[in-house]
Every structure is written in C-alpha cells, then in structure tokens.
Amino acid sequence: MTDEIIKVPDIGSDGAEVIEVCVGAGDQVEAEDSLIVLESDKATMEVPAPRNGRIVEVLLKVGDKVSEGDDLLKMAAEDGAAAAPAETPEASAPAAETPVAAPAPEAAPAAPAASVIKEVRVPDIGSDNVPVIEVSVKPGDEISEEDTLVTLESDKATMEVPSPFSGVVTEVKVKEGDILSQGDLIIMMEVAGAAPAPQTAAPSQAPVADKPVAASQPEAPAAAQPQKAAESSRELEQANKSVHAGPAVRKIAREFGVDLSLVRGSGPRSRILKEDVQNYVKAKLSEPKSAQVSGGLGIPQMPAVDFSKWGEVEEKELTRLRQIAAKNFQRSWLNVPHVTQFDESDITELEDFRKSQKAAAQARGSKLTPLPFMLKACAYALKEMPQFCASLSPEVDRIIYKKYVNIGVAVDTPDGLLVPVIKDVDKKGLWELADECVALAEKARNKQLKPDEMQGGCFTISSLGSVGGTAFTPIVNAPEVAILGISKAEIKPKWNGSEFSPRLMLPLSLSYDHRAINGAEAARFTALLGQLLSDIRNILL
Ligand code: CAO
C-alpha cells in the first residue's frame, strides 16, 4: 500500500507561510482535523485532513512558503495496517531524526524504575542560532509534560520548547539571550519512574521524539485529538494572527475564545504570556454584567498596514489620555444610535450685551465668552426637557432622570480632550460660570483636574466657536444622552419680514441618543435654545 501525498489545497492567495504544524509523524488524525496553519497577508487558514489516517511524514515546517499543490505531508492509507511504520524514515531511525522534546515512544514501554536524571535538548527547530527570549523554568520547579521550558525566537517564528517529561527541574543550562541550535542542552530534570536513560544523551541518542516541537508543535498533548477547524476558531485565529504570542498561548486563547489582539502582552517585546491570557479572562469574568451588555459586536479588527511601503513614516505612541478618549468615543459610537440636529441661533443682542460686559469681566480678572451664556441656556432647557438630562440603564429598559444639572465642557489640551464638569449650572450666575469655565479649562490644560471634577455630568457642550467651522457632529458622551456642539458665530443676512438685516448667527449641532430622544424633541430643544439665546431675558423667566 503506497502512502498518499496530501497537497496544499486552494488557499485563495498566491502564497502563504506555514505558521503552525499541528501534526507529527505517527499521529492518527480524523477527517477535518487541522494539519497545518497557513498565514498569508490576508488570512490565517487551517488546512484540515481530507480523511482519517495516520501521518507518515510531514513535508513542511514552520516558516516554509507554500502555494496550492505543494506537498504537505504523507498519509498512510486509512486501513493503516498496510503502511508499516518501518517503511518511514521516522519510524526506522526516529532517534536520529528528532531529538528530545517528547515522551519516549509507547512502543517500547520501560520497566518501572526509580527516578532518573534526564537531559532535555533543543529539538529540530527549523533553524540554528536562535536566541532564547524567555526561560520559563528554574531549578526545583515541578513541571508537567508539555509545559514550556524556554521560548526561542528566530526571525521567522516564536517557538516554545515544551518539556517531553513530567518531573522536577534539577538544573537550567540556558539563560535569556543565549543562542541555541538543535541538540543544545536546555535543562536536566529528574523524572520519576522512567526507564533508565543515558544521563547525557546527545541529540541523536536522546529519547525518541515522535514529532517536532517549537512553533510546529501541536498544541494539544499527543494523546489529545488535534483541534477541529471550527469556523469560530478560524475567525479567532485570524484576529490573533498578528499578535506576538507562542503556540501554547495561542492554544489557551483558542480554548477560552480570547481575541489575543485585545490582550496586553507583558513579556519581552510585549509578547503575550499565558498569565496575560489568564489575567484577561479573569478580568473579563469579573466585569459587571452591565459592562458586558454592550460588547461583543464581533466587529472586525482594522488590518495592520505597513504604510512605510509608500513613503517615510514615523510611529508615535498615543498619549494615555488619547487612548482612553479613543476607547470612550468608540464605545459611544458603537452603542449609541446617533442623530445630529442642526440649528442656528440669533445671538446679535446677546453678543452686544456680552461685549458691553467685557471690561467688567476683565476688571474681575475673568473672561466672558459666549460659553457661560450657552451653559445657562442649556441648564434652562435641560430643566424644561428632562429627557435630555437623563441616562438609559445599560439594559436599555429604564431611563434615569437626574434632578441636578451638571454640564461637562470639552476642553482641548495638548494631551487630548478632557471634559471637566461644572456642577449645578442652574444655580449659578453668569460670572460664577465664566470664572469656573476659565479655571477648569486652565486646570485641564495643566493636568490638574481631580477625578471628581470630571464626573457626574448630565450633558456636554463642545465649543469649537473660537476655532471655526459651520457645523459638526459631536459624539455623545455616553451614558449621557445628548451633546451640544457650537461652531463659530457668523453674520448672515436674515429676512425680518420686510428686509434683510445682518444678524450674528450661532450654529448649533445637537447630537443625541435616538433611543432616549426622538427627532421632534431634539428640534424642540435646539429651538428653545435659540429662543433663549436670542433674548437672554427669557432665561430669567
Ligand atoms: N463664535 C464666535 N466666537 C467665539 C465663539 C463662537 N461660538 N466661541 C468663542 N468665541 C470667541 C470668544 O469670544 C473669544 O474671543 P474674545 O476674546 O474676543 O471674546 C475667543 O473665541 C476665544 O475663546 P476661548 O476658546 O478662549 O473660550 P471659550 O469659552 O469659547 O472656550 C474652551 C473655552 C475650553 C471650550 C475652548 O478653549 C476649547 O478648548 N474648545 C475646544 C473644545 C473641543 O475641542 N471640542 C471638540 C471635541 S470633539 O467632540
């Protein structure tokens, strides 16, 4: 019976790299079990076994570039008995082919014996002179078979070298930064009840490995079935492909359904370690239910693009503030159905009054911009229309009306946007609000805001009036339900019934959460603001 050569199927792209070999010579696989994982610039694909059978020889290794039709592996016929192991190179001279790294073959069961000291050496890792980037064990550690001993990183792949035995580490022969090649000694370990073995086995004499390790190591123990190429795991693998993590970590991530791109790596060069995945899962499990209600939309990640292909680039880390703001914006944008109502308000008289008070403001050491007037008008409107001074419950089955009127003001700072909150705006006079605006904006720009000065908001004003623009669509500062954007006031010709007259018009852009507020309410809100601002005496009513 001749062995069948399994070839790389149509992978939908010109070429792909082998990033994982899930099987080794001697493995028994079932149809659809993953054989290898390929990664092209567009996708990560698992190549499933076409049928049940025994792997005779793997013809590819991690890092190989493949295309459709390339030889992948040799598979014995399904009735397997015909393809005698002795016919395969592995079976005939396994010790010479594959050093340490896996338990002694079960075909040669050893008589129970007292514990023995065994060497573990670097297996065939597909390349020589590979640096150690992490040593995961120390003398005295009790480890299990398949536990990671060291992690090696070549220019092609990150590889974890697992322990071929369970036992106690007696000596560690390598350290971070060492350069290793096949056959180099990694650790000595005491293995209980193992068959006596040479104490210093060279690679070729080392205990037989039935499969290569490193990045190509199947992540499940030999006894376990190779993992099924389920659709969801494929999607997850795709999301996980660009992260810096070894196979064992990827395995855990797959088992727990963790998208590794969301996990912060604490290892060297931000590599994701097992503990990082464990901590991520712990953190997710301890998240309050409400925080989970709005997540999990399955939104695809943005692809990583190498912009340097088209010209010079410079990469800079975003400030912490910008990172936090980015998350908040995205969370709000994804959870809140936004609508923006545009309007404009005639502030001609208001501006005359404001200008008449400028000197008085200066004398007070303050500054009277249109903002305090906006705050006052908004506070009035929020009391008139309490649905704008409210929040929805995370389950979106209740609305919580706030009986206080705290308004946030977006402040542009060199590090990013901050939103200090002015408390009880409805109870404060214009001068008090003007002073507070100046003080809070100053504190924001000097990074002196205290957490409680940025909390408790009911509504937000984002004023770009001093910068320019005719309108914009601000993002609701969820869980608030509305935000007022203000653009630059401009003199426009307005028809007064008999003629055009020049009026100073202030553009208003009210974005709102359409789950809490309907369009007519939003139009009434901006109309009310317009009315209040066109004659500020209305605020006194
Ligand atoms: N139309 C015309 N002129 C305006 C105006 C408007 N809507 N709003 C302010 N101005 C004028 C002010 O009157 C002032 O001129 P004078 O000194 O002649 O009176 C000048 O613009 C500068 O105002 P300011 O910026 O110092 O003060 P402010 O009260 O208008 O704004 C603050 C304060 C903190 C809101 C503002 O500095 C700021 O940071 N804005 C950016 C907010 C932002 O980035 N929002 C976008 C967030 S993304 O949704």
Coordinates of C-alpha atoms and ligand atoms in Angstrom, one line a residue:
M1 CA 0.0 0.0 0.0
T2 CA 1.5 3.3 -1.0
D3 CA 1.4 6.4 1.1
E4 CA -0.7 9.2 -0.2
I5 CA 0.8 12.7 -0.6
I6 CA -1.5 15.3 0.7
K7 CA -1.1 18.6 -1.1
V8 CA -1.8 22.2 -0.1
P9 CA -5.3 23.0 -1.3
D10 CA -6.6 26.2 -2.9
I11 CA -5.8 28.7 -0.3
G12 CA -7.2 31.7 -2.2
S13 CA -4.0 33.6 -2.4
D14 CA -0.6 33.5 -4.2
G15 CA 1.3 32.1 -1.3
A16 CA 1.2 31.6 2.4
E17 CA 3.6 30.9 5.2
V18 CA 3.3 27.8 7.4
I19 CA 2.9 29.3 10.9
E20 CA 2.0 26.1 12.7
V21 CA 2.3 22.4 12.1
C22 CA -0.4 20.6 14.1
V23 CA 0.6 17.0 13.5
G24 CA 3.7 14.9 13.6
A25 CA 4.8 11.6 12.1
G26 CA 2.9 8.8 13.7
D27 CA -0.2 10.9 14.6
Q28 CA -3.6 9.4 13.9
V29 CA -5.9 12.0 12.6
E30 CA -9.5 12.2 11.7
A31 CA -11.0 13.9 8.7
E32 CA -11.2 17.7 9.3
D33 CA -8.5 17.7 12.0
S34 CA -6.2 20.6 11.4
L35 CA -2.9 19.6 9.8
I36 CA -1.2 22.9 9.4
V37 CA -2.0 26.6 9.8
L38 CA -1.0 28.9 6.9
E39 CA -0.9 32.6 7.0
S40 CA -1.0 34.9 4.0
D41 CA -1.0 38.6 4.1
K42 CA -4.8 38.4 4.1
A43 CA -5.8 35.5 6.3
T44 CA -4.8 32.6 8.5
M45 CA -6.1 29.3 7.4
E46 CA -6.1 25.8 8.9
V47 CA -5.7 23.0 6.4
P48 CA -7.9 20.1 7.5
A49 CA -7.2 16.4 7.0
P50 CA -9.1 15.2 4.0
R51 CA -9.8 11.9 5.7
N52 CA -9.0 9.6 8.7
G53 CA -5.5 8.2 8.6
R54 CA -2.0 8.1 10.1
I55 CA 0.6 10.7 9.4
V56 CA 3.7 9.1 7.9
E57 CA 5.8 12.2 7.3
V58 CA 5.3 15.9 7.5
L59 CA 6.9 17.5 4.4
L60 CA 6.7 21.1 5.6
K61 CA 8.0 23.0 8.5
V62 CA 7.2 26.3 10.2
G63 CA 8.4 29.2 8.1
D64 CA 8.1 27.4 4.7
K65 CA 6.4 29.4 2.0
V66 CA 3.8 27.3 0.2
S67 CA 1.3 27.5 -2.7
E68 CA -1.5 25.4 -3.9
G69 CA -0.3 22.0 -4.9
D70 CA 2.8 21.9 -2.8
D71 CA 3.4 18.6 -0.9
L72 CA 2.2 18.9 2.6
L73 CA 2.5 15.5 4.2
K74 CA 2.5 11.8 3.6
M75 CA -0.5 9.9 4.9
A76 CA -0.9 6.2 5.3
A77 CA -3.9 4.5 3.8
E78 CA -7.0 4.5 6.0
D79 CA -6.6 0.9 6.8
G80 CA -3.2 2.0 8.1
A81 CA -2.0 -1.5 8.9
A82 CA -0.7 -1.8 5.4
A83 CA 1.6 1.1 5.8
A84 CA 4.1 -0.4 8.2
P85 CA 5.8 2.2 10.4
A86 CA 9.2 0.6 9.5
E87 CA 8.8 2.0 6.0
T88 CA 9.1 5.6 7.1
P89 CA 12.3 7.3 7.8
E90 CA 10.9 8.5 11.2
A91 CA 10.0 5.0 12.2
S92 CA 13.2 3.5 11.1
A93 CA 15.5 6.0 12.8
P94 CA 13.4 8.2 14.9
A95 CA 16.1 9.0 17.5
A96 CA 18.4 10.4 14.9
E97 CA 15.7 12.5 13.3
T98 CA 14.1 14.1 16.2
P99 CA 15.9 14.9 19.4
V100 CA 14.3 15.1 22.8
A101 CA 11.1 17.0 23.3
A102 CA 8.6 14.3 23.5
P103 CA 7.9 11.3 25.7
A104 CA 9.6 8.1 24.9
P105 CA 7.6 6.0 22.4
E106 CA 5.0 3.9 23.9
A107 CA 6.0 1.1 21.6
A108 CA 8.9 0.4 23.9
P109 CA 7.4 0.5 27.4
A110 CA 10.0 0.8 30.1
A111 CA 10.1 -1.2 33.2
P112 CA 9.1 1.0 36.2
A113 CA 12.3 2.3 37.7
A114 CA 13.3 4.8 40.4
S115 CA 13.6 8.4 39.3
V116 CA 16.3 9.2 36.8
I117 CA 18.0 12.4 35.6
K118 CA 17.2 13.2 32.1
E119 CA 18.6 15.8 29.7
V120 CA 16.3 17.9 27.6
R121 CA 17.9 19.3 24.5
V122 CA 16.8 21.7 21.7
P123 CA 14.8 19.7 19.1
D124 CA 14.8 20.4 15.4
I125 CA 13.5 23.9 15.3
G126 CA 14.0 24.5 11.7
S127 CA 16.9 26.9 12.0
D128 CA 20.1 27.3 14.0
N129 CA 21.4 30.0 16.3
V130 CA 18.1 31.1 17.7
P131 CA 18.1 33.4 20.7
V132 CA 16.4 32.4 23.9
I133 CA 13.9 35.2 24.7
E134 CA 12.4 33.6 27.8
V135 CA 13.3 30.9 30.3
S136 CA 10.1 29.6 31.9
V137 CA 11.5 27.2 34.5
K138 CA 14.0 27.2 37.3
P139 CA 15.7 24.5 39.4
G140 CA 13.2 22.9 41.8
D141 CA 10.2 23.5 39.6
E142 CA 7.9 20.6 39.3
I143 CA 6.7 20.6 35.7
S144 CA 4.4 18.5 33.6
E145 CA 4.9 17.1 30.2
E146 CA 4.3 19.8 27.6
D147 CA 5.0 22.7 30.0
T148 CA 7.1 25.3 28.3
L149 CA 10.7 25.2 29.2
V150 CA 12.1 28.1 27.0
T151 CA 10.9 30.3 24.3
L152 CA 13.1 30.8 21.3
E153 CA 12.6 33.5 18.7
S154 CA 14.0 33.4 15.2
D155 CA 13.3 35.9 12.6
K156 CA 10.6 33.7 11.3
A157 CA 8.7 32.5 14.4
T158 CA 8.5 32.4 18.1
M159 CA 8.8 28.8 19.4
E160 CA 8.1 27.4 22.8
V161 CA 10.1 24.3 23.6
P162 CA 7.9 22.0 25.7
S163 CA 9.1 19.5 28.3
P164 CA 9.0 15.9 27.0
F165 CA 8.6 14.6 30.5
S166 CA 6.9 15.3 33.8
G167 CA 9.3 15.8 36.7
V168 CA 11.4 18.2 38.6
V169 CA 13.9 20.6 37.0
T170 CA 17.3 20.0 38.6
E171 CA 19.4 22.3 36.5
V172 CA 18.8 25.0 33.9
K173 CA 21.6 25.2 31.4
V174 CA 20.5 28.3 29.4
K175 CA 19.6 31.9 30.1
E176 CA 17.9 34.6 28.3
G177 CA 19.9 35.9 25.4
D178 CA 21.7 32.5 24.8
I179 CA 21.9 31.4 21.2
L180 CA 20.7 27.9 20.7
S181 CA 20.8 25.3 18.0
Q182 CA 19.4 21.8 17.6
G183 CA 20.9 19.5 20.2
D184 CA 21.9 22.1 22.8
L185 CA 21.2 21.2 26.3
I186 CA 18.4 23.1 27.9
I187 CA 17.7 21.6 31.3
M188 CA 18.4 18.5 33.4
M189 CA 15.4 17.0 35.1
E190 CA 14.5 14.3 37.5
V191 CA 11.9 12.0 36.0
A192 CA 10.1 9.7 38.4
G193 CA 9.5 6.1 37.5
A194 CA 11.0 6.5 34.0
A195 CA 13.1 3.9 32.3
P196 CA 16.8 4.4 32.9
A197 CA 18.2 6.6 30.2
P198 CA 21.7 7.8 29.4
Q199 CA 22.4 10.7 31.7
T200 CA 23.9 12.9 29.0
A201 CA 22.2 11.9 25.8
A202 CA 23.3 13.7 22.7
P203 CA 20.6 14.8 20.4
S204 CA 20.9 11.7 18.2
Q205 CA 20.8 9.5 21.3
A206 CA 18.2 11.4 23.1
P207 CA 14.9 9.9 23.9
V208 CA 12.9 9.5 20.9
A209 CA 10.6 12.3 19.8
D210 CA 7.5 11.4 17.8
K211 CA 7.1 14.9 16.4
P212 CA 8.9 18.1 16.1
V213 CA 8.3 20.8 18.7
A214 CA 8.6 24.5 18.7
A215 CA 6.2 26.6 16.7
S216 CA 5.2 23.5 14.8
Q217 CA 4.4 21.7 18.0
P218 CA 0.8 20.5 18.0
E219 CA -0.6 22.4 20.9
A220 CA -2.6 19.5 22.3
P221 CA -0.8 16.7 24.1
A222 CA -0.1 13.8 21.9
A223 CA -3.0 11.8 23.3
A224 CA -5.5 14.6 22.6
Q225 CA -7.3 14.9 19.3
P226 CA -6.0 17.6 17.0
Q227 CA -8.4 20.5 17.2
K228 CA -11.3 20.7 14.9
A229 CA -11.1 23.6 12.4
A230 CA -14.3 25.1 13.6
E231 CA -15.5 28.3 11.9
S232 CA -15.3 30.4 15.1
S233 CA -11.8 29.2 15.9
R234 CA -10.8 30.2 12.4
E235 CA -12.2 33.7 12.9
L236 CA -10.4 33.9 16.2
E237 CA -7.2 32.7 14.8
Q238 CA -7.5 35.4 12.1
A239 CA -7.9 38.0 14.8
N240 CA -5.0 36.6 16.7
K241 CA -2.6 36.2 13.8
S242 CA -0.8 39.5 14.1
V243 CA -0.1 39.3 17.8
H244 CA 3.2 38.3 19.4
A245 CA 2.5 35.1 21.1
G246 CA 3.7 31.5 21.1
P247 CA 1.7 28.4 20.2
A248 CA 0.9 27.4 23.8
V249 CA -0.5 30.8 24.5
R250 CA -2.5 30.7 21.2
K251 CA -3.9 27.4 22.3
I252 CA -5.1 28.7 25.6
A253 CA -6.6 31.7 23.8
R254 CA -8.4 29.4 21.4
E255 CA -9.7 27.3 24.3
F256 CA -11.1 30.3 26.1
G257 CA -12.2 32.1 22.9
V258 CA -9.9 35.0 23.6
D259 CA -9.1 37.5 20.9
L260 CA -5.4 37.9 21.5
S261 CA -5.3 41.3 19.9
L262 CA -7.2 42.6 22.9
V263 CA -4.6 41.2 25.4
R264 CA -1.8 43.3 26.6
G265 CA 1.5 41.4 26.5
S266 CA 3.8 41.6 29.5
G267 CA 6.6 39.5 28.1
P268 CA 9.7 40.7 26.3
R269 CA 8.9 42.9 23.4
S270 CA 5.2 42.9 24.5
R271 CA 4.9 39.1 23.9
I272 CA 1.7 37.8 25.3
L273 CA 2.3 35.2 28.0
K274 CA 0.0 32.6 29.4
E275 CA -0.6 34.7 32.5
D276 CA -1.6 37.6 30.4
V277 CA -4.4 35.5 28.8
Q278 CA -5.4 34.1 32.2
N279 CA -5.5 37.7 33.7
Y280 CA -7.5 38.9 30.7
V281 CA -10.1 36.1 31.2
K282 CA -10.2 36.8 35.0
A283 CA -10.7 40.5 34.3
K284 CA -13.5 39.7 31.8
L285 CA -15.2 37.4 34.2
S286 CA -15.2 39.9 37.0
E287 CA -16.6 42.6 34.8
P288 CA -20.0 43.8 36.0
K289 CA -22.8 42.3 33.8
S290 CA -23.7 45.8 32.7
A291 CA -20.3 46.3 31.2
Q292 CA -20.8 43.2 29.1
V293 CA -24.2 44.1 27.8
S294 CA -22.9 46.4 25.1
G295 CA -19.8 44.5 24.0
G296 CA -19.3 41.5 21.7
L297 CA -20.5 43.0 18.4
G298 CA -18.0 40.9 16.6
I299 CA -16.6 44.0 14.8
P300 CA -13.7 43.0 12.7
Q301 CA -10.3 44.4 13.6
M302 CA -8.7 47.0 11.4
P303 CA -6.0 45.4 9.4
A304 CA -2.4 46.2 10.2
V305 CA -1.0 48.1 7.2
D306 CA 2.7 48.7 6.6
F307 CA 2.5 52.4 5.5
S308 CA 6.2 52.6 5.0
K309 CA 5.7 50.8 1.8
W310 CA 4.6 54.1 0.3
G311 CA 7.0 56.5 1.9
E312 CA 8.6 57.6 5.1
V313 CA 6.6 57.3 8.3
E314 CA 7.1 58.0 11.9
E315 CA 5.3 56.0 14.6
K316 CA 4.5 57.6 18.0
E317 CA 2.6 56.2 20.9
L318 CA -0.7 57.9 21.6
T319 CA -0.8 59.7 25.0
R320 CA -2.7 57.8 27.6
L321 CA -5.4 60.4 27.5
R322 CA -5.9 60.0 23.8
Q323 CA -6.0 56.2 24.2
I324 CA -8.7 56.5 26.9
A325 CA -10.6 59.0 24.8
A326 CA -10.4 56.8 21.7
K327 CA -11.9 53.9 23.6
N328 CA -14.7 56.1 25.0
F329 CA -15.5 57.5 21.6
Q330 CA -15.6 54.1 20.0
R331 CA -17.7 52.7 22.8
S332 CA -20.2 55.5 22.5
W333 CA -20.2 55.4 18.7
L334 CA -20.9 51.7 18.6
N335 CA -23.5 51.7 21.3
V336 CA -25.4 54.8 20.8
P337 CA -27.5 55.4 17.7
H338 CA -26.5 59.0 17.0
V339 CA -28.5 61.6 15.2
T340 CA -27.4 65.2 14.9
Q341 CA -29.9 68.1 14.8
F342 CA -28.5 71.3 13.2
D343 CA -29.9 74.7 14.0
E344 CA -28.7 78.3 14.5
S345 CA -29.5 80.9 17.0
D346 CA -29.6 84.7 16.5
I347 CA -27.1 86.0 19.2
T348 CA -26.9 89.5 17.9
E349 CA -28.3 91.1 21.1
L350 CA -26.5 88.6 23.3
E351 CA -23.2 89.5 21.7
D352 CA -23.9 93.2 22.2
F353 CA -24.5 92.6 25.9
R354 CA -21.5 90.3 26.2
K355 CA -19.2 92.9 24.6
S356 CA -20.7 95.6 27.0
Q357 CA -19.6 93.4 29.9
K358 CA -16.1 92.6 28.6
A359 CA -14.4 95.4 30.6
A360 CA -16.3 94.4 33.7
A361 CA -15.1 90.8 33.2
Q362 CA -11.5 92.0 32.8
A363 CA -11.8 94.0 36.0
R364 CA -13.0 90.8 37.7
G365 CA -10.0 89.0 36.3
S366 CA -12.3 86.8 34.3
K367 CA -13.4 86.4 30.7
L368 CA -16.9 86.5 29.4
T369 CA -17.1 84.4 26.2
P370 CA -20.4 83.1 24.7
L371 CA -19.8 79.8 26.7
P372 CA -21.3 80.8 30.1
F373 CA -24.4 82.0 28.2
M374 CA -24.6 78.7 26.5
L375 CA -24.3 76.9 29.8
K376 CA -27.1 79.0 31.3
A377 CA -29.4 78.4 28.3
C378 CA -28.7 74.7 28.3
A379 CA -29.3 74.4 32.0
Y380 CA -32.7 76.1 31.5
A381 CA -33.5 73.8 28.5
L382 CA -32.5 70.7 30.5
K383 CA -34.9 71.6 33.2
E384 CA -37.6 72.2 30.7
M385 CA -36.9 69.0 28.8
P386 CA -35.7 66.5 31.4
Q387 CA -35.3 63.7 28.9
F388 CA -32.1 65.5 27.9
C389 CA -30.9 65.4 31.5
A390 CA -31.1 61.6 31.8
S391 CA -29.3 58.3 31.1
L392 CA -30.5 55.0 29.9
S393 CA -29.9 51.9 32.0
P394 CA -27.3 49.5 30.4
E395 CA -30.1 47.0 29.6
V396 CA -32.0 49.9 28.0
D397 CA -35.1 49.1 29.9
R398 CA -35.2 52.2 32.1
I399 CA -34.4 55.9 31.9
I400 CA -32.8 57.6 34.9
Y401 CA -33.8 61.3 35.2
K402 CA -31.2 63.4 37.0
K403 CA -32.6 66.2 39.2
Y404 CA -29.3 68.0 39.2
V405 CA -27.9 70.0 36.3
N406 CA -24.2 69.3 35.8
I407 CA -22.8 70.2 32.4
G408 CA -19.4 69.0 31.0
V409 CA -17.3 71.3 28.8
A410 CA -15.0 69.7 26.3
V411 CA -11.5 71.2 26.6
D412 CA -8.9 70.7 24.0
T413 CA -5.5 70.1 25.7
P414 CA -2.1 69.2 24.2
D415 CA -2.5 65.7 25.5
G416 CA -6.0 65.2 24.2
L417 CA -9.6 66.0 25.1
L418 CA -10.8 66.5 28.7
V419 CA -14.3 67.1 29.9
P420 CA -14.4 68.9 33.3
V421 CA -17.9 69.1 34.7
I422 CA -19.5 72.3 36.0
K423 CA -21.8 71.3 38.8
D424 CA -25.3 72.8 39.5
V425 CA -25.2 75.1 36.5
D426 CA -28.8 76.0 37.0
K427 CA -28.0 77.5 40.4
K428 CA -25.0 79.6 39.3
G429 CA -24.9 83.1 37.9
L430 CA -23.0 84.1 34.7
W431 CA -20.0 85.5 36.4
E432 CA -19.6 82.4 38.5
L433 CA -19.9 80.2 35.4
A434 CA -17.4 82.4 33.5
D435 CA -14.9 82.1 36.4
E436 CA -15.4 78.4 36.6
C437 CA -15.0 77.9 32.8
V438 CA -11.7 79.7 32.9
A439 CA -10.5 77.9 36.0
L440 CA -11.5 74.4 34.8
A441 CA -10.0 74.9 31.3
E442 CA -6.8 76.1 32.9
K443 CA -6.7 73.1 35.2
A444 CA -7.4 70.8 32.3
R445 CA -4.5 72.2 30.3
N446 CA -2.2 72.0 33.3
K447 CA -3.2 68.4 34.1
Q448 CA -4.6 69.4 37.5
L449 CA -8.1 68.2 37.2
K450 CA -9.2 65.9 40.0
P451 CA -11.3 62.8 39.1
D452 CA -14.4 64.3 40.8
E453 CA -14.1 67.4 38.7
M454 CA -14.7 65.2 35.6
Q455 CA -17.5 63.1 36.9
G456 CA -21.3 63.5 37.4
G457 CA -22.1 65.2 34.1
C458 CA -25.7 65.2 32.7
F459 CA -25.0 66.8 29.3
T460 CA -21.9 68.1 27.5
I461 CA -21.1 71.2 25.5
S462 CA -18.3 71.1 22.9
S463 CA -17.5 74.5 21.7
L464 CA -15.4 75.0 18.6
G465 CA -16.6 78.5 18.3
S466 CA -13.2 80.0 18.8
V467 CA -11.7 77.8 16.1
G468 CA -14.1 77.9 13.2
G469 CA -16.4 75.7 11.2
T470 CA -20.0 75.9 10.4
A471 CA -21.3 72.6 12.0
F472 CA -20.1 69.3 13.2
T473 CA -21.4 66.0 14.6
P474 CA -20.1 65.6 18.2
I475 CA -20.2 62.2 19.7
V476 CA -22.5 61.7 22.7
N477 CA -20.6 61.5 25.9
A478 CA -22.4 58.3 26.9
P479 CA -24.1 57.4 29.2
E480 CA -25.3 61.0 28.8
V481 CA -27.9 61.2 26.0
A482 CA -27.0 64.4 24.3
I483 CA -24.2 66.8 23.5
L484 CA -24.3 70.3 22.1
G485 CA -21.7 71.3 19.5
I486 CA -21.2 75.0 19.0
S487 CA -19.5 76.4 15.9
K488 CA -18.3 79.9 15.0
A489 CA -20.9 82.6 15.0
E490 CA -21.2 84.4 11.8
I491 CA -23.0 87.5 10.5
K492 CA -25.7 86.4 8.0
P493 CA -28.4 88.3 6.1
K494 CA -31.7 87.4 7.7
W495 CA -35.1 88.3 6.4
N496 CA -37.1 90.2 9.0
G497 CA -40.3 90.3 7.1
S498 CA -39.6 93.5 5.2
E499 CA -35.9 93.4 4.5
F500 CA -32.6 91.5 5.0
S501 CA -30.7 92.6 8.1
P502 CA -27.3 91.5 9.3
R503 CA -27.6 89.1 12.2
L504 CA -25.0 87.2 14.2
M505 CA -26.0 83.6 13.9
L506 CA -24.6 80.9 16.1
P507 CA -24.5 77.4 14.7
L508 CA -25.8 74.6 17.0
S509 CA -25.2 70.9 16.4
L510 CA -27.1 68.7 18.9
S511 CA -26.1 65.0 18.7
Y512 CA -28.4 62.8 20.7
D513 CA -29.1 59.1 21.6
H514 CA -32.0 58.2 19.5
R515 CA -33.0 55.5 21.9
A516 CA -33.7 58.2 24.5
I517 CA -34.7 61.1 22.5
N518 CA -36.8 61.4 19.3
G519 CA -36.2 63.8 16.5
A520 CA -39.0 66.2 17.3
E521 CA -37.8 66.6 20.9
A522 CA -34.3 67.4 19.6
A523 CA -35.7 70.0 17.2
R524 CA -37.7 71.5 20.1
F525 CA -34.6 71.5 22.3
T526 CA -32.5 73.5 19.8
A527 CA -35.4 75.8 19.0
L528 CA -35.7 76.5 22.8
L529 CA -32.0 77.2 23.0
G530 CA -32.4 79.6 20.0
Q531 CA -35.2 81.4 21.7
L532 CA -33.3 81.7 25.0
L533 CA -30.1 82.9 23.3
S534 CA -31.8 85.4 21.1
D535 CA -33.2 87.2 24.1
I536 CA -31.4 86.2 27.3
R537 CA -34.1 87.8 29.4
N538 CA -36.0 84.6 28.6
I539 CA -33.6 82.8 30.9
L540 CA -34.9 84.8 33.8
L541 CA -38.5 83.7 33.2
Ligands
CAO1 N1 -18.4 82.1 17.8 C1 -17.5 83.1 17.7 N2 -16.6 83.4 18.6 C2 -16.5 82.6 19.6 C3 -17.3 81.5 19.9 C4 -18.3 81.3 18.9 N3 -19.2 80.3 19.0 N4 -17.0 80.9 21.0 C5 -15.9 81.6 21.5 N5 -15.6 82.6 20.7 C6 -14.5 83.6 20.9 C7 -14.5 84.1 22.3 O1 -15.5 85.1 22.5 C8 -13.1 84.6 22.4 O2 -13.0 85.8 21.7 P1 -12.9 87.2 22.6 O3 -11.7 87.0 23.4 O4 -12.8 88.2 21.5 O5 -14.2 87.3 23.3 C9 -12.4 83.6 21.5 O6 -13.3 82.9 20.7 C10 -11.6 82.5 22.3 O7 -12.5 81.8 23.2 P2 -11.9 80.7 24.2 O8 -11.6 79.5 23.4 O9 -10.7 81.3 24.9 O10 -13.0 80.5 25.2 P3 -14.4 79.6 25.1 O11 -15.1 80.0 26.3 O12 -15.1 79.9 23.8 O13 -14.0 78.1 25.1 C11 -13.0 76.1 25.8 C12 -13.3 77.5 26.1 C13 -12.3 75.5 26.9 C14 -14.3 75.3 25.5 C15 -12.2 76.1 24.5 O14 -11.0 76.8 24.7 C16 -11.8 74.7 23.9 O15 -11.0 74.0 24.4 N6 -12.5 74.3 22.9 C17 -12.3 73.1 22.1 C18 -13.3 72.1 22.5 C19 -13.1 70.9 21.6 O16 -12.0 70.5 21.2 N7 -14.2 70.3 21.2 C20 -14.3 69.3 20.2 C21 -14.5 68.0 21.0 S1 -14.8 66.7 19.9 O17 -16.4 66.5 20.1

